[in-house]
């Protein structure tokens, strides 16, 4: 993960309950250049492997899965 992306992901301790560390990606989503970088970083290890489908579960997967699939063609 790049330093730029790391700075945009906020840690919110004890949310939604004590002992949970929630990672908020909202700031990443509102920075177009950083979002493109994150999608490329997610897609890069899969390039050339013949991936034809991307399964994206849970809320962050719903947001990032389709762009990763598009990046992989």
mmCIF file with all atom_site columns, N, CA and C in Angstrom:
data_model
loop_
_atom_site.group_PDB
_atom_site.id
_atom_site.type_symbol
_atom_site.label_atom_id
_atom_site.label_alt_id
_atom_site.label_comp_id
_atom_site.label_asym_id
_atom_site.label_entity_id
_atom_site.label_seq_id
_atom_site.pdbx_PDB_ins_code
_atom_site.Cartn_x
_atom_site.Cartn_y
_atom_site.Cartn_z
_atom_site.occupancy
_atom_site.B_iso_or_equiv
_atom_site.pdbx_formal_charge
_atom_site.auth_seq_id
_atom_site.auth_comp_id
_atom_site.auth_asym_id
_atom_site.auth_atom_id
_atom_site.pdbx_PDB_model_num
ATOM 1   N N  . UNK A 1 1  ? 0.854   -1.167  0.000   1.00 0.00 ? 1  UNK A N  1
ATOM 2   C CA . UNK A 1 1  ? 0.000   0.000   0.000   1.00 0.00 ? 1  UNK A CA 1
ATOM 3   C C  . UNK A 1 1  ? 0.902   1.232   0.000   1.00 0.00 ? 1  UNK A C  1
ATOM 4   N N  . UNK A 1 2  ? 0.528   2.216   -0.780  1.00 0.00 ? 2  UNK A N  1
ATOM 5   C CA . UNK A 1 2  ? 1.341   3.417   -0.837  1.00 0.00 ? 2  UNK A CA 1
ATOM 6   C C  . UNK A 1 2  ? 1.098   4.302   0.379   1.00 0.00 ? 2  UNK A C  1
ATOM 7   N N  . UNK A 1 3  ? 2.052   5.169   0.642   1.00 0.00 ? 3  UNK A N  1
ATOM 8   C CA . UNK A 1 3  ? 1.927   6.119   1.755   1.00 0.00 ? 3  UNK A CA 1
ATOM 9   C C  . UNK A 1 3  ? 0.714   7.026   1.547   1.00 0.00 ? 3  UNK A C  1
ATOM 10  N N  . UNK A 1 4  ? 0.482   7.429   0.319   1.00 0.00 ? 4  UNK A N  1
ATOM 11  C CA . UNK A 1 4  ? -0.658  8.299   -0.001  1.00 0.00 ? 4  UNK A CA 1
ATOM 12  C C  . UNK A 1 4  ? -1.979  7.633   0.395   1.00 0.00 ? 4  UNK A C  1
ATOM 13  N N  . UNK A 1 5  ? -2.131  6.372   0.025   1.00 0.00 ? 5  UNK A N  1
ATOM 14  C CA . UNK A 1 5  ? -3.359  5.645   0.344   1.00 0.00 ? 5  UNK A CA 1
ATOM 15  C C  . UNK A 1 5  ? -3.461  5.423   1.851   1.00 0.00 ? 5  UNK A C  1
ATOM 16  N N  . UNK A 1 6  ? -2.359  5.056   2.479   1.00 0.00 ? 6  UNK A N  1
ATOM 17  C CA . UNK A 1 6  ? -2.362  4.837   3.935   1.00 0.00 ? 6  UNK A CA 1
ATOM 18  C C  . UNK A 1 6  ? -2.824  6.075   4.688   1.00 0.00 ? 6  UNK A C  1
ATOM 19  N N  . UNK A 1 7  ? -2.386  7.247   4.229   1.00 0.00 ? 7  UNK A N  1
ATOM 20  C CA . UNK A 1 7  ? -2.786  8.490   4.906   1.00 0.00 ? 7  UNK A CA 1
ATOM 21  C C  . UNK A 1 7  ? -4.280  8.764   4.763   1.00 0.00 ? 7  UNK A C  1
ATOM 22  N N  . UNK A 1 8  ? -4.894  8.259   3.699   1.00 0.00 ? 8  UNK A N  1
ATOM 23  C CA . UNK A 1 8  ? -6.309  8.531   3.451   1.00 0.00 ? 8  UNK A CA 1
ATOM 24  C C  . UNK A 1 8  ? -7.248  7.564   4.170   1.00 0.00 ? 8  UNK A C  1
ATOM 25  N N  . UNK A 1 9  ? -6.734  6.462   4.651   1.00 0.00 ? 9  UNK A N  1
ATOM 26  C CA . UNK A 1 9  ? -7.572  5.487   5.356   1.00 0.00 ? 9  UNK A CA 1
ATOM 27  C C  . UNK A 1 9  ? -7.495  5.805   6.846   1.00 0.00 ? 9  UNK A C  1
ATOM 28  N N  . UNK A 1 10 ? -8.645  6.204   7.399   1.00 0.00 ? 10 UNK A N  1
ATOM 29  C CA . UNK A 1 10 ? -8.689  6.626   8.808   1.00 0.00 ? 10 UNK A CA 1
ATOM 30  C C  . UNK A 1 10 ? -9.004  5.448   9.727   1.00 0.00 ? 10 UNK A C  1
ATOM 31  N N  . UNK A 1 11 ? -8.305  5.414   10.851  1.00 0.00 ? 11 UNK A N  1
ATOM 32  C CA . UNK A 1 11 ? -8.601  4.433   11.901  1.00 0.00 ? 11 UNK A CA 1
ATOM 33  C C  . UNK A 1 11 ? -9.617  5.040   12.857  1.00 0.00 ? 11 UNK A C  1
ATOM 34  N N  . UNK A 1 12 ? -10.688 4.313   13.115  1.00 0.00 ? 12 UNK A N  1
ATOM 35  C CA . UNK A 1 12 ? -11.691 4.749   14.081  1.00 0.00 ? 12 UNK A CA 1
ATOM 36  C C  . UNK A 1 12 ? -11.805 3.645   15.127  1.00 0.00 ? 12 UNK A C  1
ATOM 37  N N  . UNK A 1 13 ? -11.131 3.853   16.272  1.00 0.00 ? 13 UNK A N  1
ATOM 38  C CA . UNK A 1 13 ? -11.149 2.815   17.310  1.00 0.00 ? 13 UNK A CA 1
ATOM 39  C C  . UNK A 1 13 ? -12.513 2.700   17.979  1.00 0.00 ? 13 UNK A C  1
ATOM 40  N N  . UNK A 1 14 ? -12.783 1.475   18.404  1.00 0.00 ? 14 UNK A N  1
ATOM 41  C CA . UNK A 1 14 ? -13.998 1.167   19.169  1.00 0.00 ? 14 UNK A CA 1
ATOM 42  C C  . UNK A 1 14 ? -15.283 1.455   18.407  1.00 0.00 ? 14 UNK A C  1
ATOM 43  N N  . UNK A 1 15 ? -15.248 1.230   17.108  1.00 0.00 ? 15 UNK A N  1
ATOM 44  C CA . UNK A 1 15 ? -16.464 1.381   16.299  1.00 0.00 ? 15 UNK A CA 1
ATOM 45  C C  . UNK A 1 15 ? -16.646 0.122   15.469  1.00 0.00 ? 15 UNK A C  1
ATOM 46  N N  . UNK A 1 16 ? -17.782 -0.471  15.476  1.00 0.00 ? 16 UNK A N  1
ATOM 47  C CA . UNK A 1 16 ? -19.053 -0.051  16.058  1.00 0.00 ? 16 UNK A CA 1
ATOM 48  C C  . UNK A 1 16 ? -19.222 -0.432  17.521  1.00 0.00 ? 16 UNK A C  1
ATOM 49  N N  . UNK A 1 17 ? -18.210 -1.140  18.070  1.00 0.00 ? 17 UNK A N  1
ATOM 50  C CA . UNK A 1 17 ? -18.294 -1.469  19.495  1.00 0.00 ? 17 UNK A CA 1
ATOM 51  C C  . UNK A 1 17 ? -16.879 -1.551  20.054  1.00 0.00 ? 17 UNK A C  1
ATOM 52  N N  . UNK A 1 18 ? -16.733 -1.510  21.356  1.00 0.00 ? 18 UNK A N  1
ATOM 53  C CA . UNK A 1 18 ? -15.398 -1.547  21.958  1.00 0.00 ? 18 UNK A CA 1
ATOM 54  C C  . UNK A 1 18 ? -14.581 -2.750  21.478  1.00 0.00 ? 18 UNK A C  1
ATOM 55  N N  . UNK A 1 19 ? -13.313 -2.473  21.208  1.00 0.00 ? 19 UNK A N  1
ATOM 56  C CA . UNK A 1 19 ? -12.403 -3.527  20.777  1.00 0.00 ? 19 UNK A CA 1
ATOM 57  C C  . UNK A 1 19 ? -12.285 -3.680  19.267  1.00 0.00 ? 19 UNK A C  1
ATOM 58  N N  . UNK A 1 20 ? -13.143 -3.002  18.506  1.00 0.00 ? 20 UNK A N  1
ATOM 59  C CA . UNK A 1 20 ? -13.104 -3.073  17.040  1.00 0.00 ? 20 UNK A CA 1
ATOM 60  C C  . UNK A 1 20 ? -12.384 -1.842  16.513  1.00 0.00 ? 20 UNK A C  1
ATOM 61  N N  . UNK A 1 21 ? -11.466 -2.037  15.571  1.00 0.00 ? 21 UNK A N  1
ATOM 62  C CA . UNK A 1 21 ? -10.811 -0.924  14.884  1.00 0.00 ? 21 UNK A CA 1
ATOM 63  C C  . UNK A 1 21 ? -11.379 -0.854  13.477  1.00 0.00 ? 21 UNK A C  1
ATOM 64  N N  . UNK A 1 22 ? -12.193 0.152   13.210  1.00 0.00 ? 22 UNK A N  1
ATOM 65  C CA . UNK A 1 22 ? -12.827 0.343   11.907  1.00 0.00 ? 22 UNK A CA 1
ATOM 66  C C  . UNK A 1 22 ? -11.900 1.163   11.031  1.00 0.00 ? 22 UNK A C  1
ATOM 67  N N  . UNK A 1 23 ? -11.724 0.743   9.797   1.00 0.00 ? 23 UNK A N  1
ATOM 68  C CA . UNK A 1 23 ? -10.904 1.481   8.831   1.00 0.00 ? 23 UNK A CA 1
ATOM 69  C C  . UNK A 1 23 ? -11.848 2.170   7.843   1.00 0.00 ? 23 UNK A C  1
ATOM 70  N N  . UNK A 1 24 ? -11.890 3.485   7.920   1.00 0.00 ? 24 UNK A N  1
ATOM 71  C CA . UNK A 1 24 ? -12.786 4.296   7.100   1.00 0.00 ? 24 UNK A CA 1
ATOM 72  C C  . UNK A 1 24 ? -12.105 4.653   5.783   1.00 0.00 ? 24 UNK A C  1
ATOM 73  N N  . UNK A 1 25 ? -12.671 4.184   4.659   1.00 0.00 ? 25 UNK A N  1
ATOM 74  C CA . UNK A 1 25 ? -12.081 4.471   3.350   1.00 0.00 ? 25 UNK A CA 1
ATOM 75  C C  . UNK A 1 25 ? -12.756 5.653   2.660   1.00 0.00 ? 25 UNK A C  1
ATOM 76  N N  . UNK A 1 26 ? -13.675 6.335   3.332   1.00 0.00 ? 26 UNK A N  1
ATOM 77  C CA . UNK A 1 26 ? -14.371 7.459   2.714   1.00 0.00 ? 26 UNK A CA 1
ATOM 78  C C  . UNK A 1 26 ? -13.406 8.503   2.151   1.00 0.00 ? 26 UNK A C  1
ATOM 79  N N  . UNK A 1 27 ? -12.363 8.922   2.887   1.00 0.00 ? 27 UNK A N  1
ATOM 80  C CA . UNK A 1 27 ? -11.440 9.908   2.309   1.00 0.00 ? 27 UNK A CA 1
ATOM 81  C C  . UNK A 1 27 ? -10.762 9.404   1.026   1.00 0.00 ? 27 UNK A C  1
ATOM 82  N N  . UNK A 1 28 ? -10.503 8.114   0.942   1.00 0.00 ? 28 UNK A N  1
ATOM 83  C CA . UNK A 1 28 ? -9.929  7.537   -0.269  1.00 0.00 ? 28 UNK A CA 1
ATOM 84  C C  . UNK A 1 28 ? -10.900 7.658   -1.442  1.00 0.00 ? 28 UNK A C  1
ATOM 85  N N  . UNK A 1 29 ? -12.163 7.437   -1.176  1.00 0.00 ? 29 UNK A N  1
ATOM 86  C CA . UNK A 1 29 ? -13.175 7.465   -2.231  1.00 0.00 ? 29 UNK A CA 1
ATOM 87  C C  . UNK A 1 29 ? -13.389 8.851   -2.814  1.00 0.00 ? 29 UNK A C  1
ATOM 88  N N  . UNK A 1 30 ? -13.083 9.891   -2.071  1.00 0.00 ? 30 UNK A N  1
ATOM 89  C CA . UNK A 1 30 ? -13.289 11.247  -2.581  1.00 0.00 ? 30 UNK A CA 1
ATOM 90  C C  . UNK A 1 30 ? -12.028 11.839  -3.207  1.00 0.00 ? 30 UNK A C  1
ATOM 91  N N  . UNK A 1 31 ? -10.954 11.065  -3.279  1.00 0.00 ? 31 UNK A N  1
ATOM 92  C CA . UNK A 1 31 ? -9.714  11.493  -3.927  1.00 0.00 ? 31 UNK A CA 1
ATOM 93  C C  . UNK A 1 31 ? -9.544  10.664  -5.192  1.00 0.00 ? 31 UNK A C  1
ATOM 94  N N  . UNK A 1 32 ? -9.967  11.200  -6.356  1.00 0.00 ? 32 UNK A N  1
ATOM 95  C CA . UNK A 1 32 ? -9.962  10.396  -7.587  1.00 0.00 ? 32 UNK A CA 1
ATOM 96  C C  . UNK A 1 32 ? -8.609  9.766   -7.929  1.00 0.00 ? 32 UNK A C  1
ATOM 97  N N  . UNK A 1 33 ? -7.538  10.515  -7.805  1.00 0.00 ? 33 UNK A N  1
ATOM 98  C CA . UNK A 1 33 ? -6.221  9.979   -8.155  1.00 0.00 ? 33 UNK A CA 1
ATOM 99  C C  . UNK A 1 33 ? -5.822  8.839   -7.215  1.00 0.00 ? 33 UNK A C  1
ATOM 100 N N  . UNK A 1 34 ? -6.086  9.001   -5.928  1.00 0.00 ? 34 UNK A N  1
ATOM 101 C CA . UNK A 1 34 ? -5.753  7.950   -4.963  1.00 0.00 ? 34 UNK A CA 1
ATOM 102 C C  . UNK A 1 34 ? -6.627  6.716   -5.179  1.00 0.00 ? 34 UNK A C  1
ATOM 103 N N  . UNK A 1 35 ? -7.886  6.924   -5.534  1.00 0.00 ? 35 UNK A N  1
ATOM 104 C CA . UNK A 1 35 ? -8.778  5.793   -5.794  1.00 0.00 ? 35 UNK A CA 1
ATOM 105 C C  . UNK A 1 35 ? -8.294  4.995   -7.002  1.00 0.00 ? 35 UNK A C  1
ATOM 106 N N  . UNK A 1 36 ? -7.892  5.678   -8.057  1.00 0.00 ? 36 UNK A N  1
ATOM 107 C CA . UNK A 1 36 ? -7.342  4.991   -9.233  1.00 0.00 ? 36 UNK A CA 1
ATOM 108 C C  . UNK A 1 36 ? -6.087  4.215   -8.846  1.00 0.00 ? 36 UNK A C  1
ATOM 109 N N  . UNK A 1 37 ? -5.241  4.820   -8.027  1.00 0.00 ? 37 UNK A N  1
ATOM 110 C CA . UNK A 1 37 ? -4.028  4.133   -7.570  1.00 0.00 ? 37 UNK A CA 1
ATOM 111 C C  . UNK A 1 37 ? -4.380  2.880   -6.775  1.00 0.00 ? 37 UNK A C  1
ATOM 112 N N  . UNK A 1 38 ? -5.360  2.985   -5.884  1.00 0.00 ? 38 UNK A N  1
ATOM 113 C CA . UNK A 1 38 ? -5.766  1.830   -5.080  1.00 0.00 ? 38 UNK A CA 1
ATOM 114 C C  . UNK A 1 38 ? -6.306  0.706   -5.960  1.00 0.00 ? 38 UNK A C  1
ATOM 115 N N  . UNK A 1 39 ? -7.108  1.050   -6.943  1.00 0.00 ? 39 UNK A N  1
ATOM 116 C CA . UNK A 1 39 ? -7.659  0.044   -7.854  1.00 0.00 ? 39 UNK A CA 1
ATOM 117 C C  . UNK A 1 39 ? -6.536  -0.637  -8.629  1.00 0.00 ? 39 UNK A C  1
ATOM 118 N N  . UNK A 1 40 ? -5.579  0.146   -9.103  1.00 0.00 ? 40 UNK A N  1
ATOM 119 C CA . UNK A 1 40 ? -4.446  -0.436  -9.822  1.00 0.00 ? 40 UNK A CA 1
ATOM 120 C C  . UNK A 1 40 ? -3.622  -1.345  -8.921  1.00 0.00 ? 40 UNK A C  1
ATOM 121 N N  . UNK A 1 41 ? -3.422  -0.949  -7.665  1.00 0.00 ? 41 UNK A N  1
ATOM 122 C CA . UNK A 1 41 ? -2.672  -1.796  -6.729  1.00 0.00 ? 41 UNK A CA 1
ATOM 123 C C  . UNK A 1 41 ? -3.400  -3.108  -6.446  1.00 0.00 ? 41 UNK A C  1
ATOM 124 N N  . UNK A 1 42 ? -4.725  -3.060  -6.393  1.00 0.00 ? 42 UNK A N  1
ATOM 125 C CA . UNK A 1 42 ? -5.500  -4.288  -6.186  1.00 0.00 ? 42 UNK A CA 1
ATOM 126 C C  . UNK A 1 42 ? -5.465  -5.191  -7.423  1.00 0.00 ? 42 UNK A C  1
ATOM 127 N N  . UNK A 1 43 ? -5.496  -4.586  -8.598  1.00 0.00 ? 43 UNK A N  1
ATOM 128 C CA . UNK A 1 43 ? -5.552  -5.363  -9.841  1.00 0.00 ? 43 UNK A CA 1
ATOM 129 C C  . UNK A 1 43 ? -4.187  -5.922  -10.252 1.00 0.00 ? 43 UNK A C  1
ATOM 130 N N  . UNK A 1 44 ? -3.120  -5.200  -9.940  1.00 0.00 ? 44 UNK A N  1
ATOM 131 C CA . UNK A 1 44 ? -1.788  -5.550  -10.453 1.00 0.00 ? 44 UNK A CA 1
ATOM 132 C C  . UNK A 1 44 ? -1.358  -6.995  -10.185 1.00 0.00 ? 44 UNK A C  1
ATOM 133 N N  . UNK A 1 45 ? -1.514  -7.545  -8.986  1.00 0.00 ? 45 UNK A N  1
ATOM 134 C CA . UNK A 1 45 ? -1.060  -8.925  -8.764  1.00 0.00 ? 45 UNK A CA 1
ATOM 135 C C  . UNK A 1 45 ? -1.846  -9.966  -9.563  1.00 0.00 ? 45 UNK A C  1
ATOM 136 N N  . UNK A 1 46 ? -2.998  -9.585  -10.086 1.00 0.00 ? 46 UNK A N  1
ATOM 137 C CA . UNK A 1 46 ? -3.858  -10.520 -10.808 1.00 0.00 ? 46 UNK A CA 1
ATOM 138 C C  . UNK A 1 46 ? -3.647  -10.481 -12.315 1.00 0.00 ? 46 UNK A C  1
ATOM 139 N N  . UNK A 1 47 ? -2.967  -9.447  -12.791 1.00 0.00 ? 47 UNK A N  1
ATOM 140 C CA . UNK A 1 47 ? -2.738  -9.316  -14.239 1.00 0.00 ? 47 UNK A CA 1
ATOM 141 C C  . UNK A 1 47 ? -1.927  -10.497 -14.755 1.00 0.00 ? 47 UNK A C  1
ATOM 142 N N  . UNK A 1 48 ? -2.321  -11.003 -15.887 1.00 0.00 ? 48 UNK A N  1
ATOM 143 C CA . UNK A 1 48 ? -1.608  -12.106 -16.503 1.00 0.00 ? 48 UNK A CA 1
ATOM 144 C C  . UNK A 1 48 ? -1.956  -13.467 -15.943 1.00 0.00 ? 48 UNK A C  1
ATOM 145 N N  . UNK A 1 49 ? -2.878  -13.532 -14.996 1.00 0.00 ? 49 UNK A N  1
ATOM 146 C CA . UNK A 1 49 ? -3.254  -14.820 -14.406 1.00 0.00 ? 49 UNK A CA 1
ATOM 147 C C  . UNK A 1 49 ? -4.499  -15.418 -15.056 1.00 0.00 ? 49 UNK A C  1
ATOM 148 N N  . UNK A 1 50 ? -5.066  -14.721 -16.021 1.00 0.00 ? 50 UNK A N  1
ATOM 149 C CA . UNK A 1 50 ? -6.252  -15.234 -16.692 1.00 0.00 ? 50 UNK A CA 1
ATOM 150 C C  . UNK A 1 50 ? -7.530  -15.077 -15.881 1.00 0.00 ? 50 UNK A C  1
ATOM 151 N N  . UNK A 1 51 ? -7.543  -14.139 -14.967 1.00 0.00 ? 51 UNK A N  1
ATOM 152 C CA . UNK A 1 51 ? -8.747  -13.910 -14.162 1.00 0.00 ? 51 UNK A CA 1
ATOM 153 C C  . UNK A 1 51 ? -9.883  -13.461 -15.071 1.00 0.00 ? 51 UNK A C  1
ATOM 154 N N  . UNK A 1 52 ? -11.022 -14.143 -14.966 1.00 0.00 ? 52 UNK A N  1
ATOM 155 C CA . UNK A 1 52 ? -12.186 -13.787 -15.793 1.00 0.00 ? 52 UNK A CA 1
ATOM 156 C C  . UNK A 1 52 ? -13.369 -13.314 -14.964 1.00 0.00 ? 52 UNK A C  1
ATOM 157 N N  . UNK A 1 53 ? -13.278 -13.483 -13.663 1.00 0.00 ? 53 UNK A N  1
ATOM 158 C CA . UNK A 1 53 ? -14.363 -13.044 -12.782 1.00 0.00 ? 53 UNK A CA 1
ATOM 159 C C  . UNK A 1 53 ? -13.767 -12.503 -11.492 1.00 0.00 ? 53 UNK A C  1
ATOM 160 N N  . UNK A 1 54 ? -14.420 -11.491 -10.945 1.00 0.00 ? 54 UNK A N  1
ATOM 161 C CA . UNK A 1 54 ? -14.007 -10.919 -9.666  1.00 0.00 ? 54 UNK A CA 1
ATOM 162 C C  . UNK A 1 54 ? -15.195 -11.022 -8.716  1.00 0.00 ? 54 UNK A C  1
ATOM 163 N N  . UNK A 1 55 ? -15.004 -11.694 -7.590  1.00 0.00 ? 55 UNK A N  1
ATOM 164 C CA . UNK A 1 55 ? -16.036 -11.765 -6.560  1.00 0.00 ? 55 UNK A CA 1
ATOM 165 C C  . UNK A 1 55 ? -15.694 -10.724 -5.505  1.00 0.00 ? 55 UNK A C  1
ATOM 166 N N  . UNK A 1 56 ? -16.643 -9.874  -5.213  1.00 0.00 ? 56 UNK A N  1
ATOM 167 C CA . UNK A 1 56 ? -16.398 -8.789  -4.262  1.00 0.00 ? 56 UNK A CA 1
ATOM 168 C C  . UNK A 1 56 ? -17.503 -8.804  -3.219  1.00 0.00 ? 56 UNK A C  1
ATOM 169 N N  . UNK A 1 57 ? -17.146 -9.216  -2.008  1.00 0.00 ? 57 UNK A N  1
ATOM 170 C CA . UNK A 1 57 ? -18.146 -9.321  -0.947  1.00 0.00 ? 57 UNK A CA 1
ATOM 171 C C  . UNK A 1 57 ? -18.004 -8.171  0.034   1.00 0.00 ? 57 UNK A C  1
ATOM 172 N N  . UNK A 1 58 ? -18.988 -7.941  0.787   1.00 0.00 ? 58 UNK A N  1
ATOM 173 C CA . UNK A 1 58 ? -19.132 -6.918  1.823   1.00 0.00 ? 58 UNK A CA 1
ATOM 174 C C  . UNK A 1 58 ? -19.032 -5.522  1.229   1.00 0.00 ? 58 UNK A C  1
ATOM 175 N N  . UNK A 1 59 ? -19.250 -4.530  2.048   1.00 0.00 ? 59 UNK A N  1
ATOM 176 C CA . UNK A 1 59 ? -19.436 -3.161  1.566   1.00 0.00 ? 59 UNK A CA 1
ATOM 177 C C  . UNK A 1 59 ? -18.260 -2.622  0.763   1.00 0.00 ? 59 UNK A C  1
ATOM 178 N N  . UNK A 1 60 ? -17.045 -2.841  1.198   1.00 0.00 ? 60 UNK A N  1
ATOM 179 C CA . UNK A 1 60 ? -15.901 -2.328  0.431   1.00 0.00 ? 60 UNK A CA 1
ATOM 180 C C  . UNK A 1 60 ? -15.729 -3.084  -0.872  1.00 0.00 ? 60 UNK A C  1
ATOM 181 N N  . UNK A 1 61 ? -16.029 -4.352  -0.841  1.00 0.00 ? 61 UNK A N  1
ATOM 182 C CA . UNK A 1 61 ? -15.962 -5.137  -2.075  1.00 0.00 ? 61 UNK A CA 1
ATOM 183 C C  . UNK A 1 61 ? -16.965 -4.659  -3.100  1.00 0.00 ? 61 UNK A C  1
ATOM 184 N N  . UNK A 1 62 ? -18.147 -4.284  -2.641  1.00 0.00 ? 62 UNK A N  1
ATOM 185 C CA . UNK A 1 62 ? -19.157 -3.769  -3.570  1.00 0.00 ? 62 UNK A CA 1
ATOM 186 C C  . UNK A 1 62 ? -18.652 -2.506  -4.256  1.00 0.00 ? 62 UNK A C  1
ATOM 187 N N  . UNK A 1 63 ? -17.914 -1.692  -3.522  1.00 0.00 ? 63 UNK A N  1
ATOM 188 C CA . UNK A 1 63 ? -17.412 -0.431  -4.069  1.00 0.00 ? 63 UNK A CA 1
ATOM 189 C C  . UNK A 1 63 ? -16.210 -0.658  -4.989  1.00 0.00 ? 63 UNK A C  1
ATOM 190 N N  . UNK A 1 64 ? -15.293 -1.543  -4.615  1.00 0.00 ? 64 UNK A N  1
ATOM 191 C CA . UNK A 1 64 ? -14.032 -1.696  -5.339  1.00 0.00 ? 64 UNK A CA 1
ATOM 192 C C  . UNK A 1 64 ? -13.998 -2.852  -6.320  1.00 0.00 ? 64 UNK A C  1
ATOM 193 N N  . UNK A 1 65 ? -14.886 -3.814  -6.188  1.00 0.00 ? 65 UNK A N  1
ATOM 194 C CA . UNK A 1 65 ? -14.862 -4.988  -7.054  1.00 0.00 ? 65 UNK A CA 1
ATOM 195 C C  . UNK A 1 65 ? -15.073 -4.683  -8.519  1.00 0.00 ? 65 UNK A C  1
ATOM 196 N N  . UNK A 1 66 ? -16.071 -3.887  -8.839  1.00 0.00 ? 66 UNK A N  1
ATOM 197 C CA . UNK A 1 66 ? -16.343 -3.568  -10.251 1.00 0.00 ? 66 UNK A CA 1
ATOM 198 C C  . UNK A 1 66 ? -15.188 -2.813  -10.895 1.00 0.00 ? 66 UNK A C  1
ATOM 199 N N  . UNK A 1 67 ? -14.624 -1.785  -10.251 1.00 0.00 ? 67 UNK A N  1
ATOM 200 C CA . UNK A 1 67 ? -13.481 -1.125  -10.883 1.00 0.00 ? 67 UNK A CA 1
ATOM 201 C C  . UNK A 1 67 ? -12.260 -2.042  -11.071 1.00 0.00 ? 67 UNK A C  1
ATOM 202 N N  . UNK A 1 68 ? -12.051 -2.961  -10.126 1.00 0.00 ? 68 UNK A N  1
ATOM 203 C CA . UNK A 1 68 ? -10.951 -3.915  -10.300 1.00 0.00 ? 68 UNK A CA 1
ATOM 204 C C  . UNK A 1 68 ? -11.239 -4.816  -11.503 1.00 0.00 ? 68 UNK A C  1
ATOM 205 N N  . UNK A 1 69 ? -12.474 -5.281  -11.626 1.00 0.00 ? 69 UNK A N  1
ATOM 206 C CA . UNK A 1 69 ? -12.848 -6.118  -12.779 1.00 0.00 ? 69 UNK A CA 1
ATOM 207 C C  . UNK A 1 69 ? -12.640 -5.353  -14.083 1.00 0.00 ? 69 UNK A C  1
ATOM 208 N N  . UNK A 1 70 ? -13.003 -4.095  -14.107 1.00 0.00 ? 70 UNK A N  1
ATOM 209 C CA . UNK A 1 70 ? -12.810 -3.277  -15.305 1.00 0.00 ? 70 UNK A CA 1
ATOM 210 C C  . UNK A 1 70 ? -11.321 -3.130  -15.607 1.00 0.00 ? 70 UNK A C  1
ATOM 211 N N  . UNK A 1 71 ? -10.514 -2.889  -14.565 1.00 0.00 ? 71 UNK A N  1
ATOM 212 C CA . UNK A 1 71 ? -9.064  -2.749  -14.755 1.00 0.00 ? 71 UNK A CA 1
ATOM 213 C C  . UNK A 1 71 ? -8.446  -4.025  -15.317 1.00 0.00 ? 71 UNK A C  1
ATOM 214 N N  . UNK A 1 72 ? -9.045  -5.185  -14.991 1.00 0.00 ? 72 UNK A N  1
ATOM 215 C CA . UNK A 1 72 ? -8.526  -6.454  -15.487 1.00 0.00 ? 72 UNK A CA 1
ATOM 216 C C  . UNK A 1 72 ? -9.099  -6.833  -16.849 1.00 0.00 ? 72 UNK A C  1
ATOM 217 N N  . UNK A 1 73 ? -10.035 -6.016  -17.318 1.00 0.00 ? 73 UNK A N  1
ATOM 218 C CA . UNK A 1 73 ? -10.607 -6.275  -18.641 1.00 0.00 ? 73 UNK A CA 1
ATOM 219 C C  . UNK A 1 73 ? -11.666 -7.348  -18.631 1.00 0.00 ? 73 UNK A C  1
#
